[in-house]
Each structure stands twice: as structure tokens, then as C-alpha cells.
PDB file of C-alpha atoms in Angstrom:
ATOM      1  CA  MET X  39      51.927  48.729  22.797  1.00  0.00           C
ATOM      2  CA  LYS X  40      48.716  48.080  21.526  1.00  0.00           C
ATOM      3  CA  THR X  41      45.393  48.705  23.697  1.00  0.00           C
ATOM      4  CA  ILE X  42      41.899  47.947  22.864  1.00  0.00           C
ATOM      5  CA  VAL X  43      39.355  49.221  25.295  1.00  0.00           C
ATOM      6  CA  HIS X  44      35.967  48.517  24.597  1.00  0.00           C
ATOM      7  CA  PRO X  45      33.413  52.027  23.827  1.00  0.00           C
ATOM      8  CA  LYS X  46      31.499  50.760  26.776  1.00  0.00           C
ATOM      9  CA  TYR X  47      34.049  50.532  29.251  1.00  0.00           C
ATOM     10  CA  GLN X  48      36.295  53.740  27.652  1.00  0.00           C
ATOM     11  CA  TYR X  49      35.999  55.057  31.405  1.00  0.00           C
ATOM     12  CA  LEU X  50      38.523  52.417  32.676  1.00  0.00           C
ATOM     13  CA  SER X  51      41.403  53.476  30.349  1.00  0.00           C
ATOM     14  CA  GLY X  52      43.413  54.986  32.972  1.00  0.00           C
ATOM     15  CA  LEU X  53      43.429  51.242  34.887  1.00  0.00           C
ATOM     16  CA  ILE X  54      43.574  49.964  31.470  1.00  0.00           C
ATOM     17  CA  GLU X  55      46.776  51.693  30.918  1.00  0.00           C
ATOM     18  CA  LYS X  56      47.879  50.859  34.738  1.00  0.00           C
ATOM     19  CA  ILE X  57      47.442  47.401  33.736  1.00  0.00           C
ATOM     20  CA  ALA X  58      49.508  47.544  30.497  1.00  0.00           C
ATOM     21  CA  ASN X  59      52.268  48.963  32.744  1.00  0.00           C
ATOM     22  CA  GLU X  60      51.989  46.260  34.573  1.00  0.00           C
ATOM     23  CA  LYS X  61      50.393  48.048  37.875  1.00  0.00           C
ATOM     24  CA  ILE X  62      47.843  46.016  38.840  1.00  0.00           C
ATOM     25  CA  PRO X  63      45.663  46.375  41.876  1.00  0.00           C
ATOM     26  CA  ALA X  64      44.981  43.100  42.537  1.00  0.00           C
ATOM     27  CA  THR X  65      41.631  42.312  45.133  1.00  0.00           C
ATOM     28  CA  HIS X  66      42.621  38.559  44.591  1.00  0.00           C
ATOM     29  CA  ILE X  67      44.578  36.089  42.539  1.00  0.00           C
ATOM     30  CA  PHE X  68      42.159  33.205  41.231  1.00  0.00           C
ATOM     31  CA  CYS X  69      45.225  31.732  39.665  1.00  0.00           C
ATOM     32  CA  ASP X  70      49.363  32.155  39.925  1.00  0.00           C
ATOM     33  CA  HIS X  71      50.303  28.947  37.731  1.00  0.00           C
ATOM     34  CA  ARG X  72      50.905  28.995  33.820  1.00  0.00           C
ATOM     35  CA  ASN X  73      48.697  32.274  33.810  1.00  0.00           C
ATOM     36  CA  ILE X  74      47.587  34.495  36.217  1.00  0.00           C
ATOM     37  CA  VAL X  75      44.413  35.532  36.817  1.00  0.00           C
ATOM     38  CA  GLN X  76      43.504  38.433  39.428  1.00  0.00           C
ATOM     39  CA  LYS X  77      40.441  40.170  40.300  1.00  0.00           C
ATOM     40  CA  ILE X  78      40.543  44.036  40.972  1.00  0.00           C
ATOM     41  CA  GLU X  79      38.016  46.758  41.408  1.00  0.00           C
ATOM     42  CA  GLU X  80      37.869  49.865  40.005  1.00  0.00           C
ATOM     43  CA  LYS X  81      35.359  52.565  40.082  1.00  0.00           C
ATOM     44  CA  GLY X  82      32.695  51.016  41.035  1.00  0.00           C
ATOM     45  CA  GLU X  83      33.444  47.779  38.733  1.00  0.00           C
ATOM     46  CA  THR X  84      35.079  44.057  39.635  1.00  0.00           C
ATOM     47  CA  LEU X  85      37.312  43.033  36.989  1.00  0.00           C
ATOM     48  CA  VAL X  86      39.065  40.213  36.377  1.00  0.00           C
ATOM     49  CA  VAL X  87      42.388  40.767  34.807  1.00  0.00           C
ATOM     50  CA  LYS X  88      44.357  37.623  32.913  1.00  0.00           C
ATOM     51  CA  LYS X  89      47.903  37.948  31.923  1.00  0.00           C
ATOM     52  CA  TYR X  90      48.735  34.705  30.274  1.00  0.00           C
ATOM     53  CA  LYS X  91      52.171  32.772  30.302  1.00  0.00           C
ATOM     54  CA  HIS X  92      54.842  34.522  28.033  1.00  0.00           C
ATOM     55  CA  PRO X  93      55.201  32.214  24.778  1.00  0.00           C
ATOM     56  CA  THR X  94      58.096  30.435  23.553  1.00  0.00           C
ATOM     57  CA  TRP X  95      60.113  31.716  20.985  1.00  0.00           C
ATOM     58  CA  VAL X  96      58.488  29.661  18.195  1.00  0.00           C
ATOM     59  CA  ASN X  97      54.885  31.191  19.100  1.00  0.00           C
ATOM     60  CA  THR X  98      56.227  35.159  19.819  1.00  0.00           C
ATOM     61  CA  LEU X  99      57.335  35.231  16.403  1.00  0.00           C
ATOM     62  CA  VAL X 100      53.586  33.303  15.252  1.00  0.00           C
ATOM     63  CA  TYR X 101      51.809  36.299  17.418  1.00  0.00           C
ATOM     64  CA  SER X 102      54.526  38.673  15.804  1.00  0.00           C
ATOM     65  CA  PHE X 103      53.457  37.761  12.409  1.00  0.00           C
ATOM     66  CA  PHE X 104      50.884  34.829  11.693  1.00  0.00           C
ATOM     67  CA  ARG X 105      48.456  34.378  13.780  1.00  0.00           C
ATOM     68  CA  LYS X 106      46.299  36.590  17.193  1.00  0.00           C
ATOM     69  CA  SER X 107      47.430  36.281  20.212  1.00  0.00           C
ATOM     70  CA  LYS X 108      45.583  34.745  22.792  1.00  0.00           C
ATOM     71  CA  ALA X 109      44.046  37.901  24.586  1.00  0.00           C
ATOM     72  CA  GLN X 110      42.935  39.555  21.563  1.00  0.00           C
ATOM     73  CA  ARG X 111      41.210  35.994  20.617  1.00  0.00           C
ATOM     74  CA  ALA X 112      39.835  36.004  24.611  1.00  0.00           C
ATOM     75  CA  TYR X 113      38.598  39.805  23.805  1.00  0.00           C
ATOM     76  CA  GLU X 114      36.963  38.989  20.328  1.00  0.00           C
ATOM     77  CA  PHE X 115      35.508  35.223  20.870  1.00  0.00           C
ATOM     78  CA  ALA X 116      33.734  37.523  23.941  1.00  0.00           C
ATOM     79  CA  LEU X 117      31.973  39.975  21.051  1.00  0.00           C
ATOM     80  CA  LYS X 118      30.745  36.941  18.941  1.00  0.00           C
ATOM     81  CA  LEU X 119      29.488  34.871  21.850  1.00  0.00           C
ATOM     82  CA  LYS X 120      27.411  37.745  23.250  1.00  0.00           C
ATOM     83  CA  GLU X 121      26.203  38.131  19.414  1.00  0.00           C
ATOM     84  CA  MET X 122      25.120  34.680  19.470  1.00  0.00           C
ATOM     85  CA  HIS X 123      23.200  34.611  23.356  1.00  0.00           C
ATOM     86  CA  ILE X 124      25.621  33.065  24.683  1.00  0.00           C
ATOM     87  CA  GLU X 125      26.608  34.179  28.307  1.00  0.00           C
ATOM     88  CA  THR X 126      30.416  34.686  28.605  1.00  0.00           C
ATOM     89  CA  PRO X 127      32.170  38.385  31.120  1.00  0.00           C
ATOM     90  CA  ASP X 128      31.570  41.021  29.055  1.00  0.00           C
ATOM     91  CA  PRO X 129      35.032  41.662  27.300  1.00  0.00           C
ATOM     92  CA  VAL X 130      36.335  44.796  28.629  1.00  0.00           C
ATOM     93  CA  ALA X 131      39.731  45.075  26.777  1.00  0.00           C
ATOM     94  CA  TYR X 132      42.930  43.146  25.657  1.00  0.00           C
ATOM     95  CA  VAL X 133      46.524  44.919  26.063  1.00  0.00           C
ATOM     96  CA  GLU X 134      49.274  43.492  24.184  1.00  0.00           C
ATOM     97  CA  ILE X 135      52.747  44.591  25.291  1.00  0.00           C
ATOM     98  CA  LYS X 136      55.644  43.758  22.399  1.00  0.00           C
ATOM     99  CA  LYS X 137      59.636  44.300  23.413  1.00  0.00           C
ATOM    100  CA  TYR X 138      62.183  44.505  20.113  1.00  0.00           C
ATOM    101  CA  GLY X 139      59.345  44.529  18.156  1.00  0.00           C
ATOM    102  CA  LEU X 140      58.305  40.943  18.350  1.00  0.00           C
ATOM    103  CA  PHE X 141      55.211  40.258  20.793  1.00  0.00           C
ATOM    104  CA  HIS X 142      55.898  39.079  24.075  1.00  0.00           C
ATOM    105  CA  THR X 143      53.238  39.819  27.188  1.00  0.00           C
ATOM    106  CA  GLY X 144      49.216  39.948  26.645  1.00  0.00           C
ATOM    107  CA  TYR X 145      45.966  40.659  29.080  1.00  0.00           C
ATOM    108  CA  PHE X 146      42.473  40.165  28.647  1.00  0.00           C
ATOM    109  CA  ILE X 147      40.386  42.316  31.249  1.00  0.00           C
ATOM    110  CA  SER X 148      36.480  41.076  31.975  1.00  0.00           C
ATOM    111  CA  LYS X 149      34.000  41.579  34.206  1.00  0.00           C
ATOM    112  CA  TYR X 150      33.409  39.500  36.945  1.00  0.00           C
ATOM    113  CA  ILE X 151      30.558  36.952  37.355  1.00  0.00           C
ATOM    114  CA  ASP X 152      29.552  35.572  40.337  1.00  0.00           C
ATOM    115  CA  TYR X 153      28.876  32.218  39.404  1.00  0.00           C
ATOM    116  CA  LEU X 154      30.108  28.899  40.412  1.00  0.00           C
ATOM    117  CA  PRO X 155      31.972  26.215  38.694  1.00  0.00           C
ATOM    118  CA  LEU X 156      30.763  23.548  37.129  1.00  0.00           C
ATOM    119  CA  SER X 157      32.706  21.149  39.275  1.00  0.00           C
ATOM    120  CA  THR X 158      30.792  22.082  42.362  1.00  0.00           C
ATOM    121  CA  ILE X 159      28.268  19.717  41.496  1.00  0.00           C
ATOM    122  CA  ASP X 160      29.644  16.633  42.491  1.00  0.00           C
ATOM    123  CA  THR X 161      28.945  17.892  46.342  1.00  0.00           C
ATOM    124  CA  TYR X 162      25.031  18.249  45.399  1.00  0.00           C
ATOM    125  CA  PRO X 163      22.218  16.119  46.747  1.00  0.00           C
ATOM    126  CA  GLU X 164      21.367  13.833  43.334  1.00  0.00           C
ATOM    127  CA  ASN X 165      17.949  15.125  42.449  1.00  0.00           C
ATOM    128  CA  GLN X 166      19.519  18.812  41.990  1.00  0.00           C
ATOM    129  CA  ARG X 167      22.743  17.528  40.636  1.00  0.00           C
ATOM    130  CA  GLN X 168      20.839  16.029  38.102  1.00  0.00           C
ATOM    131  CA  GLU X 169      18.418  19.046  37.960  1.00  0.00           C
ATOM    132  CA  VAL X 170      21.761  20.840  37.018  1.00  0.00           C
ATOM    133  CA  LEU X 171      22.977  18.172  34.390  1.00  0.00           C
ATOM    134  CA  GLN X 172      19.246  18.251  32.513  1.00  0.00           C
ATOM    135  CA  ALA X 173      19.597  22.281  32.281  1.00  0.00           C
ATOM    136  CA  PHE X 174      23.919  21.788  31.038  1.00  0.00           C
ATOM    137  CA  ALA X 175      22.960  18.888  28.763  1.00  0.00           C
ATOM    138  CA  SER X 176      20.505  21.671  26.784  1.00  0.00           C
ATOM    139  CA  PHE X 177      23.005  24.320  27.121  1.00  0.00           C
ATOM    140  CA  THR X 178      25.914  21.864  25.531  1.00  0.00           C
ATOM    141  CA  VAL X 179      22.822  21.355  22.984  1.00  0.00           C
ATOM    142  CA  SER X 180      22.457  24.874  22.317  1.00  0.00           C
ATOM    143  CA  LEU X 181      26.262  25.693  21.554  1.00  0.00           C
ATOM    144  CA  HIS X 182      26.344  22.893  19.222  1.00  0.00           C
ATOM    145  CA  LYS X 183      23.557  23.624  17.120  1.00  0.00           C
ATOM    146  CA  LYS X 184      24.843  27.264  17.064  1.00  0.00           C
ATOM    147  CA  GLY X 185      27.793  25.830  15.885  1.00  0.00           C
ATOM    148  CA  ILE X 186      30.183  26.656  19.119  1.00  0.00           C
ATOM    149  CA  MET X 187      33.307  24.106  19.916  1.00  0.00           C
ATOM    150  CA  HIS X 188      35.126  25.118  23.504  1.00  0.00           C
ATOM    151  CA  ARG X 189      38.114  23.390  22.976  1.00  0.00           C
ATOM    152  CA  ASP X 190      38.884  23.456  26.712  1.00  0.00           C
ATOM    153  CA  TYR X 191      35.484  21.793  27.321  1.00  0.00           C
ATOM    154  CA  SER X 192      36.027  21.779  31.128  1.00  0.00           C
ATOM    155  CA  THR X 193      34.440  21.610  34.681  1.00  0.00           C
ATOM    156  CA  SER X 194      36.406  24.995  35.618  1.00  0.00           C
ATOM    157  CA  ASN X 195      35.253  26.972  32.687  1.00  0.00           C
ATOM    158  CA  ILE X 196      31.448  26.230  31.922  1.00  0.00           C
ATOM    159  CA  MET X 197      30.080  28.375  35.060  1.00  0.00           C
ATOM    160  CA  PHE X 198      26.467  28.748  36.388  1.00  0.00           C
ATOM    161  CA  ARG X 199      23.928  29.878  38.756  1.00  0.00           C
ATOM    162  CA  LYS X 200      20.297  29.027  40.042  1.00  0.00           C
ATOM    163  CA  GLU X 201      18.312  32.724  39.022  1.00  0.00           C
ATOM    164  CA  ASN X 202      13.772  32.248  39.525  1.00  0.00           C
ATOM    165  CA  ASN X 203      14.430  28.352  39.665  1.00  0.00           C
ATOM    166  CA  GLU X 204      16.292  28.433  36.278  1.00  0.00           C
ATOM    167  CA  TYR X 205      20.067  28.063  35.183  1.00  0.00           C
ATOM    168  CA  HIS X 206      22.247  30.052  33.777  1.00  0.00           C
ATOM    169  CA  PHE X 207      25.285  28.842  32.252  1.00  0.00           C
ATOM    170  CA  ALA X 208      28.180  31.134  31.010  1.00  0.00           C
ATOM    171  CA  LEU X 209      31.213  30.117  29.310  1.00  0.00           C
ATOM    172  CA  ILE X 210      34.840  31.750  30.552  1.00  0.00           C
ATOM    173  CA  ASP X 211      38.460  31.228  29.531  1.00  0.00           C
ATOM    174  CA  ILE X 212      37.718  31.172  25.380  1.00  0.00           C
ATOM    175  CA  ASN X 213      40.719  31.848  23.635  1.00  0.00           C
ATOM    176  CA  ARG X 214      40.550  28.398  22.323  1.00  0.00           C
ATOM    177  CA  MET X 215      37.293  28.322  20.116  1.00  0.00           C
ATOM    178  CA  ARG X 216      35.640  27.405  17.458  1.00  0.00           C
ATOM    179  CA  PHE X 217      33.144  28.209  15.110  1.00  0.00           C
ATOM    180  CA  LYS X 218      31.938  25.825  12.930  1.00  0.00           C
ATOM    181  CA  LYS X 219      29.367  23.109  11.613  1.00  0.00           C
ATOM    182  CA  MET X 220      29.031  20.609  14.546  1.00  0.00           C
ATOM    183  CA  TYR X 221      29.191  17.098  13.377  1.00  0.00           C
ATOM    184  CA  PRO X 222      28.061  13.988  15.563  1.00  0.00           C
ATOM    185  CA  ILE X 223      31.767  13.639  15.816  1.00  0.00           C
ATOM    186  CA  ASN X 224      32.743  17.119  16.768  1.00  0.00           C
ATOM    187  CA  CYS X 225      30.057  16.778  19.734  1.00  0.00           C
ATOM    188  CA  ILE X 226      31.699  13.479  21.281  1.00  0.00           C
ATOM    189  CA  GLN X 227      35.163  15.057  21.117  1.00  0.00           C
ATOM    190  CA  ASN X 228      34.126  18.018  22.960  1.00  0.00           C
ATOM    191  CA  PHE X 229      33.183  16.687  25.670  1.00  0.00           C
ATOM    192  CA  ARG X 230      36.139  14.904  26.630  1.00  0.00           C
ATOM    193  CA  ARG X 231      37.844  17.498  28.691  1.00  0.00           C
ATOM    194  CA  LEU X 232      34.572  17.705  30.979  1.00  0.00           C
ATOM    195  CA  GLY X 233      36.426  16.352  34.401  1.00  0.00           C
ATOM    196  CA  LEU X 234      33.183  14.764  36.141  1.00  0.00           C
ATOM    197  CA  SER X 235      33.007  12.060  37.886  1.00  0.00           C
ATOM    198  CA  LEU X 236      32.166   8.963  35.959  1.00  0.00           C
ATOM    199  CA  ASN X 237      28.560   8.326  37.425  1.00  0.00           C
ATOM    200  CA  THR X 238      27.933  12.601  36.836  1.00  0.00           C
ATOM    201  CA  GLN X 239      29.377  12.544  33.716  1.00  0.00           C
ATOM    202  CA  LEU X 240      27.177   9.487  32.324  1.00  0.00           C
ATOM    203  CA  TYR X 241      24.376  10.994  33.328  1.00  0.00           C
ATOM    204  CA  ALA X 242      24.902  14.137  31.197  1.00  0.00           C
ATOM    205  CA  ILE X 243      25.901  12.777  28.239  1.00  0.00           C
ATOM    206  CA  CYS X 244      22.748  10.410  28.377  1.00  0.00           C
ATOM    207  CA  GLN X 245      20.843  13.784  29.223  1.00  0.00           C
ATOM    208  CA  TYR X 246      22.146  15.291  26.105  1.00  0.00           C
ATOM    209  CA  ALA X 247      21.903  12.302  23.853  1.00  0.00           C
ATOM    210  CA  GLN X 248      18.352  12.091  24.663  1.00  0.00           C
ATOM    211  CA  LEU X 249      18.056  16.086  23.230  1.00  0.00           C
ATOM    212  CA  ARG X 250      19.961  15.127  20.303  1.00  0.00           C
ATOM    213  CA  HIS X 251      18.087  11.946  20.480  1.00  0.00           C
ATOM    214  CA  TRP X 252      20.915   9.621  19.753  1.00  0.00           C
ATOM    215  CA  ASN X 253      21.640   6.321  22.011  1.00  0.00           C
ATOM    216  CA  GLY X 254      22.875   7.542  25.154  1.00  0.00           C
ATOM    217  CA  GLU X 255      25.207   4.399  25.924  1.00  0.00           C
ATOM    218  CA  LEU X 256      26.636   4.792  22.398  1.00  0.00           C
ATOM    219  CA  THR X 257      27.092   8.356  23.226  1.00  0.00           C
ATOM    220  CA  PHE X 258      28.608   7.795  26.425  1.00  0.00           C
ATOM    221  CA  ALA X 259      30.847   4.731  24.891  1.00  0.00           C
ATOM    222  CA  ALA X 260      31.779   7.218  21.685  1.00  0.00           C
ATOM    223  CA  VAL X 261      33.125   9.612  24.465  1.00  0.00           C
ATOM    224  CA  LEU X 262      35.520   7.061  26.464  1.00  0.00           C
ATOM    225  CA  ILE X 263      36.820   5.521  23.738  1.00  0.00           C
ATOM    226  CA  HIS X 264      37.970   9.152  22.354  1.00  0.00           C
ATOM    227  CA  ARG X 265      39.058  10.607  25.355  1.00  0.00           C
ATOM    228  CA  ASN X 266      41.220   7.682  25.832  1.00  0.00           C
ATOM    229  CA  LEU X 267      42.945   7.307  22.352  1.00  0.00           C
ATOM    230  CA  ILE X 268      43.680  10.913  22.993  1.00  0.00           C
ATOM    231  CA  ASN X 269      45.671   9.980  26.295  1.00  0.00           C
ATOM    232  CA  SER X 270      46.880   7.548  24.725  1.00  0.00           C
ATOM    233  CA  LEU X 271      48.211  10.201  21.872  1.00  0.00           C
ATOM    234  CA  GLY X 272      49.236  12.341  24.625  1.00  0.00           C
ATOM    235  CA  LYS X 273      51.286   9.767  26.668  1.00  0.00           C
ATOM    236  CA  SER X 274      53.367   8.943  23.335  1.00  0.00           C
ATOM    237  CA  LYS X 275      53.732  12.371  22.481  1.00  0.00           C
ATOM    238  CA  THR X 276      54.996  13.388  26.216  1.00  0.00           C
ATOM    239  CA  LEU X 277      57.549   9.673  25.813  1.00  0.00           C
ATOM    240  CA  LEU X 278      59.249  10.846  22.064  1.00  0.00           C
ATOM    241  CA  LYS X 279      59.999  13.693  23.388  1.00  0.00           C
ATOM    242  CA  LYS X 280      61.820  12.453  26.672  1.00  0.00           C
ATOM    243  CA  TRP X 281      63.267  10.180  24.354  1.00  0.00           C
ATOM    244  CA  ILE X 282      64.429  13.198  21.980  1.00  0.00           C
ATOM    245  CA  LYS X 283      65.952  14.694  24.709  1.00  0.00           C
ATOM    246  CA  LYS X 284      68.086  12.295  25.072  1.00  0.00           C
ATOM    247  CA  ILE X 285      69.630  11.726  22.080  1.00  0.00           C
ATOM    248  CA  PRO X 286      73.830  13.635  22.375  1.00  0.00           C
ATOM    249  CA  TYR X 287      73.083  15.860  19.870  1.00  0.00           C
ATOM    250  CA  LYS X 288      76.604  17.172  20.337  1.00  0.00           C
ATOM    251  CA  LYS X 289      78.294  14.267  20.840  1.00  0.00           C
ATOM    252  CA  HIS X 290      77.249  13.541  16.841  1.00  0.00           C
ATOM    253  CA  LEU X 291      78.081  16.825  16.089  1.00  0.00           C
ATOM    254  CA  HIS X 292      81.896  16.969  17.364  1.00  0.00           C
ATOM    255  CA  SER X 293      82.150  13.374  16.093  1.00  0.00           C
TER     256      SER X 293
END
């Protein structure tokens, strides 16, 4: 077992030990699907515990010997984002549990932030929605200029709040990040998972393009083309997997 606790939160080591032993005193469950995300209260702190889905046998080997686990990446990327002055929940700790010497389960523990997901803006009046989107476009430009690419840049992973007439944004679910020079094609790729309604997304991307001194309509068209291409490739991959499963391996092996 591997347990790393941020020096700032050493007083929560007892709680982290309970989590490592899979005794989580959850007060609320945000998600119980592929991963399990829970909120807990401890010593005056409100925390979020993310338990990652048990990996496939291939990824079990990968995380055991070749690559950092999702939990470790989330923790280290949070520290890096903080250094780059990008908001994300404070990283508290991460835990890796091994069985028979191989990676088995990962946990990432962070502070809870009382922000709203960007997905809520489609319910806002138009003038307020445009205010948020203008601020969001500026935030995204700052990410790209700093060489930050969130590979799951979607409305559920982009959080925001308004304070003193200013909008603040924060990133969550950050185990899939890249830090590199962002060329225009990379910036366009980054919008494909956004998940806003078409008109809302058009406005957001045009605001982004304006800040970059790009053509808004061409930028939006490029995003749609890229998204449709990726979706088509994804469908082809799914069909290929289904076709492969239908191959009668056993029949050939025993013939």
C-alpha cells in the first residue's frame, strides 16, 4: 500500500488511513457509476474522495510497472495547476492499494469546493449566460496560453462561481492532463467534449476566437468537423470490437 498525504493536511492522516482500509465515512455520494465519488466531513474539513474503477488486467500491469496511477496523476496535476495559478480543489492525499504485488485500487482525496458545474448555464437568462461564457472563454484562453490541456474538458469538469462581480473557474477530474505548447489544432481539439447546447457552444467558441484574433465561424466549423470525425472513428472502433467478438476462435482452435 502507498499513502501520500500533503504536508498541509497531515492532521488528516488518520482519516486517510481509514480510506486506505476502505472505511469511508461518506455523507453524500456524487457518483456511483464507473468511479465512486463521495463527500465526507472530518475535523472541520469537507473533502471529496474519488475511488477509481478497478483497472483491466492490462492496466493493472501498466499501473504496477510502467505508468503512474490515475490517483497519483490527479494529485500531482493538482499541485502543478496550483503552481500555474489555475484553480482546482486542494489535493489532500492519494492512496494506492496493491494485491499480490500488483496495483488494485486507487483513491484521490481533495478539498470540496462549492462551485457550480458549467452545465448549469443553459438554464440561465441569456444576458447572464453570455456573461459566464465570456469569462469562460477568457479562462480557456489562459489555459491554452499556459500550455494546459484538460483531455476531458467538459461541462461537468469545469466549475465556476461568481464573487464580487467576477467569475472564477476551477478544473476537476484532472487525471487526464497534458502540459505542452498548444497549437491551434490542439486548442480546437480541446473543445470537442464541451457538451453545451449548439447555440451556447457557438457563442462560447466565437468569444474564444475573438480573444485569439481568429475567425469565429471557421473556428466553430473546425470544432464540429473534428468532433464528428472523432465520433465516427469511435463508432467504427465499437463496431470492430463487436465484430472481433463474433469470430469463432474456439472453432478454429479445435478444427
